[in-house]
């Protein structure tokens, strides 16, 4: 799937034949969207086509999560191609399952569509959903497609499977544990800033081409994030079980505070240790943003934040994909950022602020 | 929970203290909405508060379904009290699980709210959700609360549990089987017509009181439907397993066609046998609607439509809650309504037509 800038997309969508959803009807649309589904998991006994799907994990546990994305709040269709949106909507859900050290197996997809969407637009969205299912070996087993008065809403629920003793919660961190993260942070946020800047330029002059060269990595982080299935596989291979884990959807700062609260511990996060890509830093420089702010509060990185017992630290030492970014302390010490100069700054929860407007 | 007419509700909501959601923030709101949850199912190992819920059904199957409701399409807040809406949103999902001859155990709730909703309004909605959970013995184990640019969207997903050999699909009906239904039909639709009529009157003159007397049954069918847990319990007691089953959400006609298509059979539906309440017929008379149309195409009754082997017919014969409304035939005969006069009319799928506007 290529990252398509919005101007190109506008042209493409104008050229494609558009079919009104009303011309197909509910059952026709659902049939068209679900006809090519191949079930890949043995646990999926029945998928789409009955009142409910039927799943059998035998002696394993069920892990169950869900997320909702709304147009204008979580995504802007001016610069997010529908196929990418479908892919990302699945990925953000799968990420929650991996964050339990479990493996996603089945999803359901609910869509509410206003009548501005054509059948072809919905198919484009679904092509991204199917691609994510294929990539992560997940079965699409049901859902609901209905209308809305305005905009697009996507609600995805996911079921995952876990051997009970492998589950990792937010609540297991202990003082002395190492605080670790996969990959790098802040890229998705800086990619979003870039897209928003170019979108503003494009709104003024639709003949300009967006200036996106040299920023393919952070654009990909924003438009086509991946969930860290490979990290869960690596833990299995290394016979490593984190003491606690959470995925980074709202920003490092919020997620650390969740771990600390649920585990009843404090922590020290070392500013100088937070891994960031060069493009993240470069874009932050252009926009006069301190890159650590993007990592702490930006969110949408979908990396895994986890804690390890000190005796397990050897197991990840030589893997460049894992970085030790801090340590867990007694709860009385609180959760603090230790800045480059050594000063101690309490971490603050951001969460989303959508409802603040 | 009492059925409150809209005029009264408008007054009540004006008098209550309203808190802006932004003043509480995401985490504050979630904490307030989930603080009083009592887990009632042993299978719920972990509920709200981690990346995902964890559930263990041991040797039983997982049954998984989901639904989406949008403001202005599925409900009108002018005459649907928020508490009823929360209750109904849960019930429509549970109904899908009972239609598999399974039992619901856990739900997740996703809400997208525009800034017209206060904290108190969301709490009112949640009070209906909690009431339904309590009534049906279901645990609320997760979800997402976020904002939307306009209106309210509710997406609920449900997990149910079933002994594998008890599951009933849409695909098991055989020629010669009896077509049966629980309860009565068309009431929810006629209740909606009544509410819409009175709402039109109310919009013209806000000092009028809605004329709802004598129609409590059909208003209840529309505003506070119940899922037929008792039918699934009755089947267990009678040692009765239907050959196929579906719940009636879109109207009898659509659901019969689903059963016939999935089972590859035809059917005869006898117009004179379709059970309807006196209030349904009376309201239909007032509005000049043929009541059979309300039963066939109205939907939202959430009764169970099922087929039985002829040798099982004795088991339900004396139960006034079950009605034999037709019989399953060879597929070549098609699915037909046998009208009172004896004429044969092919059944037609309606589904929803929301996207037609």
Short mmCIF file of N, CA, C and O in Angstrom, two decimals, chain B residues 217-315:
data_model
loop_
_atom_site.label_atom_id
_atom_site.label_comp_id
_atom_site.label_asym_id
_atom_site.label_seq_id
_atom_site.Cartn_x
_atom_site.Cartn_y
_atom_site.Cartn_z
N UNK B 217 -48.48 -0.40 26.29
CA UNK B 217 -47.81 -1.63 25.82
C UNK B 217 -46.95 -1.36 24.59
O UNK B 217 -45.76 -1.71 24.57
N UNK B 218 -47.53 -0.70 23.57
CA UNK B 218 -46.72 -0.48 22.36
C UNK B 218 -45.63 0.57 22.58
O UNK B 218 -44.57 0.51 21.97
N UNK B 219 -45.86 1.52 23.50
CA UNK B 219 -44.79 2.46 23.84
C UNK B 219 -43.63 1.73 24.50
O UNK B 219 -42.46 1.99 24.21
N UNK B 220 -43.97 0.80 25.38
CA UNK B 220 -42.95 -0.01 26.05
C UNK B 220 -42.18 -0.86 25.04
O UNK B 220 -40.97 -1.02 25.15
N UNK B 221 -42.90 -1.40 24.06
CA UNK B 221 -42.25 -2.23 23.03
C UNK B 221 -41.22 -1.40 22.25
O UNK B 221 -40.19 -1.92 21.84
N UNK B 222 -41.51 -0.12 22.04
CA UNK B 222 -40.59 0.75 21.31
C UNK B 222 -39.47 1.29 22.20
O UNK B 222 -38.30 1.28 21.84
N UNK B 223 -39.86 1.77 23.40
CA UNK B 223 -38.89 2.49 24.24
C UNK B 223 -38.09 1.57 25.15
O UNK B 223 -36.98 1.89 25.55
N UNK B 224 -38.69 0.46 25.56
CA UNK B 224 -37.97 -0.43 26.48
C UNK B 224 -38.19 -1.89 26.11
O UNK B 224 -38.83 -2.66 26.84
N UNK B 225 -37.67 -2.28 24.95
CA UNK B 225 -37.81 -3.67 24.53
C UNK B 225 -36.96 -4.58 25.43
O UNK B 225 -36.01 -4.12 26.06
N UNK B 226 -37.35 -5.84 25.50
CA UNK B 226 -36.55 -6.82 26.24
C UNK B 226 -36.07 -7.90 25.27
O UNK B 226 -36.73 -8.19 24.27
N UNK B 227 -34.92 -8.47 25.58
CA UNK B 227 -34.42 -9.61 24.80
C UNK B 227 -34.98 -10.88 25.42
O UNK B 227 -35.20 -10.94 26.64
N UNK B 228 -35.23 -11.93 24.61
CA UNK B 228 -35.96 -13.09 25.12
C UNK B 228 -35.06 -14.13 25.78
O UNK B 228 -35.00 -15.29 25.37
N UNK B 229 -34.42 -13.71 26.87
CA UNK B 229 -33.65 -14.65 27.70
C UNK B 229 -34.55 -15.78 28.17
O UNK B 229 -34.14 -16.95 28.23
N UNK B 230 -35.79 -15.44 28.49
CA UNK B 230 -36.72 -16.44 29.03
C UNK B 230 -37.03 -17.54 28.02
O UNK B 230 -37.29 -18.67 28.39
N UNK B 231 -36.99 -17.20 26.73
CA UNK B 231 -37.25 -18.21 25.70
C UNK B 231 -36.11 -19.23 25.67
O UNK B 231 -36.34 -20.44 25.59
N UNK B 232 -34.89 -18.74 25.74
CA UNK B 232 -33.73 -19.64 25.75
C UNK B 232 -33.77 -20.54 27.00
O UNK B 232 -33.48 -21.73 26.94
N UNK B 233 -34.17 -19.94 28.13
CA UNK B 233 -34.33 -20.74 29.35
C UNK B 233 -35.44 -21.78 29.19
O UNK B 233 -35.31 -22.93 29.64
N UNK B 234 -36.54 -21.39 28.53
CA UNK B 234 -37.66 -22.32 28.33
C UNK B 234 -37.22 -23.49 27.44
O UNK B 234 -37.57 -24.65 27.70
N UNK B 235 -36.45 -23.20 26.40
CA UNK B 235 -35.96 -24.27 25.52
C UNK B 235 -35.14 -25.28 26.33
O UNK B 235 -35.26 -26.49 26.14
N UNK B 236 -34.31 -24.76 27.22
CA UNK B 236 -33.47 -25.65 28.03
C UNK B 236 -34.34 -26.55 28.90
O UNK B 236 -34.12 -27.77 28.99
N UNK B 237 -35.33 -25.95 29.53
CA UNK B 237 -36.23 -26.69 30.42
C UNK B 237 -37.03 -27.74 29.65
O UNK B 237 -37.24 -28.86 30.15
N UNK B 238 -37.46 -27.38 28.46
CA UNK B 238 -38.27 -28.30 27.63
C UNK B 238 -37.41 -29.31 26.88
O UNK B 238 -37.94 -30.14 26.14
N UNK B 239 -36.10 -29.21 27.06
CA UNK B 239 -35.15 -30.02 26.27
C UNK B 239 -35.47 -29.92 24.78
O UNK B 239 -35.58 -30.93 24.06
N UNK B 240 -35.59 -28.69 24.34
CA UNK B 240 -36.01 -28.40 22.98
C UNK B 240 -34.89 -27.65 22.28
O UNK B 240 -34.42 -26.63 22.78
N UNK B 241 -34.46 -28.15 21.12
CA UNK B 241 -33.48 -27.39 20.34
C UNK B 241 -34.07 -27.06 18.97
O UNK B 241 -34.31 -27.96 18.16
N UNK B 242 -34.35 -25.76 18.72
CA UNK B 242 -34.87 -25.40 17.40
C UNK B 242 -33.91 -25.85 16.30
O UNK B 242 -32.71 -26.00 16.55
N UNK B 243 -34.43 -26.04 15.09
CA UNK B 243 -33.54 -26.41 13.98
C UNK B 243 -32.85 -25.18 13.40
O UNK B 243 -31.76 -25.28 12.83
N UNK B 244 -33.48 -24.01 13.55
CA UNK B 244 -32.85 -22.75 13.14
C UNK B 244 -33.47 -21.62 13.95
O UNK B 244 -34.56 -21.78 14.50
N UNK B 245 -32.78 -20.49 14.03
CA UNK B 245 -33.33 -19.37 14.82
C UNK B 245 -32.67 -18.06 14.39
O UNK B 245 -31.51 -18.03 13.97
N UNK B 246 -33.44 -16.97 14.55
CA UNK B 246 -32.96 -15.61 14.25
C UNK B 246 -33.79 -14.66 15.11
O UNK B 246 -34.93 -14.99 15.48
N UNK B 247 -33.24 -13.51 15.46
CA UNK B 247 -34.09 -12.55 16.19
C UNK B 247 -34.70 -11.55 15.22
O UNK B 247 -34.17 -11.32 14.12
N UNK B 248 -35.84 -11.00 15.61
CA UNK B 248 -36.58 -10.11 14.70
C UNK B 248 -36.21 -8.67 14.99
O UNK B 248 -36.76 -8.02 15.87
N UNK B 249 -35.21 -8.18 14.24
CA UNK B 249 -34.82 -6.78 14.40
C UNK B 249 -35.30 -5.95 13.21
O UNK B 249 -35.69 -4.81 13.37
N UNK B 250 -35.28 -6.52 12.02
CA UNK B 250 -35.65 -5.75 10.81
C UNK B 250 -37.10 -5.97 10.37
O UNK B 250 -37.53 -5.35 9.40
N UNK B 251 -37.84 -6.84 11.01
CA UNK B 251 -39.20 -7.16 10.56
C UNK B 251 -39.28 -8.63 10.16
O UNK B 251 -38.32 -9.20 9.64
N UNK B 252 -40.44 -9.22 10.38
CA UNK B 252 -40.63 -10.66 10.16
C UNK B 252 -40.25 -11.08 8.74
O UNK B 252 -39.62 -12.13 8.53
N UNK B 253 -40.62 -10.26 7.78
CA UNK B 253 -40.40 -10.60 6.38
C UNK B 253 -38.92 -10.82 6.06
O UNK B 253 -38.52 -11.87 5.54
N UNK B 254 -38.10 -9.84 6.42
CA UNK B 254 -36.65 -9.95 6.21
C UNK B 254 -36.06 -11.16 6.91
O UNK B 254 -35.22 -11.87 6.35
N UNK B 255 -36.51 -11.39 8.14
CA UNK B 255 -35.90 -12.46 8.93
C UNK B 255 -36.26 -13.84 8.37
O UNK B 255 -35.43 -14.75 8.35
N UNK B 256 -37.52 -13.98 7.92
CA UNK B 256 -37.91 -15.25 7.29
C UNK B 256 -37.05 -15.50 6.05
O UNK B 256 -36.56 -16.61 5.82
N UNK B 257 -36.84 -14.44 5.27
CA UNK B 257 -36.02 -14.60 4.06
C UNK B 257 -34.58 -14.99 4.40
O UNK B 257 -33.95 -15.76 3.68
N UNK B 258 -34.04 -14.44 5.49
CA UNK B 258 -32.69 -14.85 5.94
C UNK B 258 -32.66 -16.34 6.27
O UNK B 258 -31.77 -17.06 5.85
N UNK B 259 -33.66 -16.80 7.06
CA UNK B 259 -33.70 -18.22 7.43
C UNK B 259 -33.81 -19.10 6.18
O UNK B 259 -33.10 -20.10 6.06
N UNK B 260 -34.70 -18.69 5.26
CA UNK B 260 -34.91 -19.50 4.05
C UNK B 260 -33.65 -19.55 3.20
O UNK B 260 -33.26 -20.61 2.70
N UNK B 261 -32.99 -18.39 3.04
CA UNK B 261 -31.79 -18.35 2.21
C UNK B 261 -30.67 -19.20 2.86
O UNK B 261 -30.04 -20.02 2.19
N UNK B 262 -30.44 -18.96 4.16
CA UNK B 262 -29.33 -19.67 4.82
C UNK B 262 -29.59 -21.17 4.95
O UNK B 262 -28.66 -21.97 4.99
N UNK B 263 -30.89 -21.58 5.02
CA UNK B 263 -31.21 -23.00 5.16
C UNK B 263 -31.53 -23.64 3.80
O UNK B 263 -31.77 -24.85 3.74
N UNK B 264 -31.57 -22.81 2.76
CA UNK B 264 -31.96 -23.29 1.44
C UNK B 264 -33.31 -24.02 1.45
O UNK B 264 -33.43 -25.17 1.05
N UNK B 265 -34.31 -23.31 1.94
CA UNK B 265 -35.68 -23.84 1.99
C UNK B 265 -36.66 -22.74 1.56
O UNK B 265 -36.28 -21.58 1.40
N UNK B 266 -37.91 -23.12 1.34
CA UNK B 266 -38.98 -22.15 1.13
C UNK B 266 -39.85 -22.10 2.37
O UNK B 266 -39.57 -22.79 3.36
N UNK B 267 -40.92 -21.29 2.34
CA UNK B 267 -41.82 -21.32 3.49
C UNK B 267 -43.18 -20.72 3.17
O UNK B 267 -43.33 -19.95 2.21
N UNK B 268 -44.16 -21.13 3.94
CA UNK B 268 -45.49 -20.53 3.89
C UNK B 268 -45.74 -19.85 5.23
O UNK B 268 -45.68 -20.50 6.27
N UNK B 269 -46.02 -18.56 5.18
CA UNK B 269 -46.35 -17.80 6.38
C UNK B 269 -47.85 -17.51 6.34
O UNK B 269 -48.34 -16.95 5.35
N UNK B 270 -48.60 -17.92 7.38
CA UNK B 270 -50.05 -17.72 7.37
C UNK B 270 -50.41 -16.39 8.01
O UNK B 270 -50.19 -16.19 9.22
N UNK B 271 -50.96 -15.47 7.22
CA UNK B 271 -51.28 -14.12 7.70
C UNK B 271 -52.12 -14.17 8.97
O UNK B 271 -51.85 -13.46 9.94
N UNK B 272 -53.12 -15.06 8.97
CA UNK B 272 -54.05 -15.11 10.09
C UNK B 272 -53.42 -15.61 11.38
O UNK B 272 -54.00 -15.45 12.47
N UNK B 273 -52.25 -16.21 11.29
CA UNK B 273 -51.61 -16.76 12.50
C UNK B 273 -50.63 -15.81 13.17
O UNK B 273 -50.19 -16.06 14.28
N UNK B 274 -50.27 -14.72 12.50
CA UNK B 274 -49.25 -13.81 13.06
C UNK B 274 -49.80 -13.14 14.32
O UNK B 274 -50.81 -12.42 14.26
N UNK B 275 -49.15 -13.35 15.47
CA UNK B 275 -49.68 -12.81 16.73
C UNK B 275 -49.46 -11.30 16.83
O UNK B 275 -48.36 -10.81 16.64
N UNK B 276 -50.53 -10.58 17.14
CA UNK B 276 -50.44 -9.12 17.32
C UNK B 276 -51.27 -8.69 18.51
O UNK B 276 -52.37 -9.22 18.72
N UNK B 277 -50.78 -7.74 19.26
CA UNK B 277 -51.51 -7.24 20.42
C UNK B 277 -52.65 -6.33 19.98
O UNK B 277 -52.59 -5.70 18.92
N UNK B 278 -53.68 -6.22 20.84
CA UNK B 278 -54.83 -5.36 20.52
C UNK B 278 -54.41 -3.90 20.32
O UNK B 278 -54.95 -3.20 19.46
N UNK B 279 -53.45 -3.42 21.13
CA UNK B 279 -53.00 -2.02 20.99
C UNK B 279 -52.33 -1.79 19.63
O UNK B 279 -52.45 -0.71 19.04
N UNK B 280 -51.60 -2.80 19.18
CA UNK B 280 -50.95 -2.70 17.86
C UNK B 280 -52.02 -2.53 16.79
O UNK B 280 -51.91 -1.65 15.91
N UNK B 281 -53.07 -3.36 16.88
CA UNK B 281 -54.14 -3.30 15.86
C UNK B 281 -54.91 -1.98 15.96
O UNK B 281 -55.24 -1.38 14.94
N UNK B 282 -55.16 -1.52 17.19
CA UNK B 282 -55.94 -0.30 17.38
C UNK B 282 -55.19 0.92 16.82
O UNK B 282 -55.76 1.76 16.12
N UNK B 283 -53.90 0.99 17.14
CA UNK B 283 -53.09 2.11 16.65
C UNK B 283 -53.00 2.07 15.13
O UNK B 283 -53.06 3.11 14.45
N UNK B 284 -52.82 0.87 14.58
CA UNK B 284 -52.76 0.71 13.12
C UNK B 284 -54.06 1.22 12.50
O UNK B 284 -54.04 1.93 11.48
N UNK B 285 -55.18 0.90 13.16
CA UNK B 285 -56.48 1.38 12.67
C UNK B 285 -56.54 2.90 12.66
O UNK B 285 -56.94 3.51 11.67
N UNK B 286 -56.10 3.52 13.76
CA UNK B 286 -56.11 4.99 13.86
C UNK B 286 -55.30 5.63 12.75
O UNK B 286 -55.64 6.70 12.25
N UNK B 287 -54.19 4.97 12.40
CA UNK B 287 -53.28 5.58 11.42
C UNK B 287 -53.51 5.03 10.01
O UNK B 287 -52.73 5.32 9.09
N UNK B 288 -54.55 4.20 9.88
CA UNK B 288 -54.88 3.67 8.56
C UNK B 288 -53.78 2.81 7.95
O UNK B 288 -53.47 2.89 6.76
N UNK B 289 -53.16 2.00 8.82
CA UNK B 289 -52.11 1.08 8.38
C UNK B 289 -52.64 -0.33 8.56
O UNK B 289 -53.27 -0.63 9.58
N UNK B 290 -52.38 -1.24 7.62
CA UNK B 290 -52.72 -2.64 7.81
C UNK B 290 -51.75 -3.22 8.85
O UNK B 290 -50.54 -3.19 8.64
N UNK B 291 -52.26 -3.74 9.97
CA UNK B 291 -51.33 -4.19 11.02
C UNK B 291 -50.34 -5.27 10.56
O UNK B 291 -49.23 -5.34 11.08
N UNK B 292 -50.70 -6.08 9.58
CA UNK B 292 -49.76 -7.11 9.12
C UNK B 292 -48.50 -6.48 8.52
O UNK B 292 -47.40 -7.02 8.60
N UNK B 293 -48.66 -5.27 7.96
CA UNK B 293 -47.50 -4.55 7.40
C UNK B 293 -46.53 -4.18 8.53
O UNK B 293 -45.31 -4.27 8.37
N UNK B 294 -47.09 -3.76 9.68
CA UNK B 294 -46.25 -3.44 10.83
C UNK B 294 -45.46 -4.67 11.29
O UNK B 294 -44.28 -4.59 11.62
N UNK B 295 -46.13 -5.83 11.29
CA UNK B 295 -45.47 -7.07 11.72
C UNK B 295 -44.42 -7.51 10.71
O UNK B 295 -43.32 -7.92 11.07
N UNK B 296 -44.75 -7.40 9.43
CA UNK B 296 -43.84 -7.89 8.38
C UNK B 296 -42.63 -6.99 8.20
O UNK B 296 -41.51 -7.46 8.01
N UNK B 297 -42.84 -5.68 8.23
CA UNK B 297 -41.77 -4.75 7.85
C UNK B 297 -41.33 -3.79 8.94
O UNK B 297 -40.38 -3.04 8.76
N UNK B 298 -42.05 -3.77 10.06
CA UNK B 298 -41.77 -2.75 11.08
C UNK B 298 -40.46 -2.96 11.80
O UNK B 298 -39.65 -2.06 11.93
N UNK B 299 -40.22 -4.16 12.27
CA UNK B 299 -38.96 -4.45 12.96
C UNK B 299 -38.94 -3.98 14.40
O UNK B 299 -39.94 -3.48 14.93
N UNK B 300 -37.78 -4.19 15.04
CA UNK B 300 -37.49 -3.80 16.43
C UNK B 300 -38.33 -4.54 17.47
O UNK B 300 -38.43 -4.09 18.61
N UNK B 301 -38.94 -5.68 17.09
CA UNK B 301 -39.71 -6.42 18.09
C UNK B 301 -38.81 -7.27 19.00
O UNK B 301 -39.20 -7.58 20.13
N UNK B 302 -37.65 -7.66 18.50
CA UNK B 302 -36.69 -8.47 19.26
C UNK B 302 -37.31 -9.75 19.83
O UNK B 302 -36.92 -10.24 20.88
N UNK B 303 -38.30 -10.28 19.09
CA UNK B 303 -38.80 -11.62 19.39
C UNK B 303 -37.90 -12.63 18.67
O UNK B 303 -37.07 -12.24 17.83
N UNK B 304 -38.05 -13.90 19.02
CA UNK B 304 -37.26 -14.94 18.35
C UNK B 304 -38.12 -15.68 17.34
O UNK B 304 -39.23 -16.12 17.66
N UNK B 305 -37.60 -15.80 16.14
CA UNK B 305 -38.25 -16.56 15.07
C UNK B 305 -37.46 -17.86 14.94
O UNK B 305 -36.24 -17.82 14.82
N UNK B 306 -38.15 -19.00 15.01
CA UNK B 306 -37.40 -20.26 14.98
C UNK B 306 -38.20 -21.36 14.29
O UNK B 306 -39.42 -21.24 14.09
N UNK B 307 -37.50 -22.40 13.92
CA UNK B 307 -38.16 -23.55 13.29
C UNK B 307 -37.99 -24.78 14.17
O UNK B 307 -36.97 -24.94 14.85
N UNK B 308 -39.01 -25.64 14.16
CA UNK B 308 -39.02 -26.85 14.99
C UNK B 308 -39.29 -28.07 14.12
O UNK B 308 -40.12 -28.01 13.21
N UNK B 309 -38.64 -29.17 14.45
CA UNK B 309 -39.01 -30.46 13.84
C UNK B 309 -40.44 -30.76 14.25
O UNK B 309 -40.83 -30.47 15.39
N UNK B 310 -41.24 -31.35 13.34
CA UNK B 310 -42.64 -31.61 13.66
C UNK B 310 -42.81 -32.42 14.96
O UNK B 310 -43.74 -32.16 15.73
N UNK B 311 -41.87 -33.34 15.25
CA UNK B 311 -42.02 -34.17 16.46
C UNK B 311 -41.86 -33.37 17.75
O UNK B 311 -42.21 -33.84 18.83
N UNK B 312 -41.32 -32.15 17.63
CA UNK B 312 -41.15 -31.31 18.83
C UNK B 312 -42.34 -30.38 19.07
O UNK B 312 -42.38 -29.67 20.07
N UNK B 313 -43.31 -30.38 18.14
CA UNK B 313 -44.38 -29.38 18.23
C UNK B 313 -45.22 -29.54 19.51
O UNK B 313 -45.71 -28.56 20.06
N UNK B 314 -45.31 -30.77 19.98
CA UNK B 314 -46.08 -31.04 21.21
C UNK B 314 -45.54 -30.23 22.40
O UNK B 314 -46.30 -29.80 23.26
N UNK B 315 -44.23 -30.07 22.42
CA UNK B 315 -43.58 -29.44 23.58
C UNK B 315 -43.98 -27.98 23.77
O UNK B 315 -43.88 -27.44 24.88
#
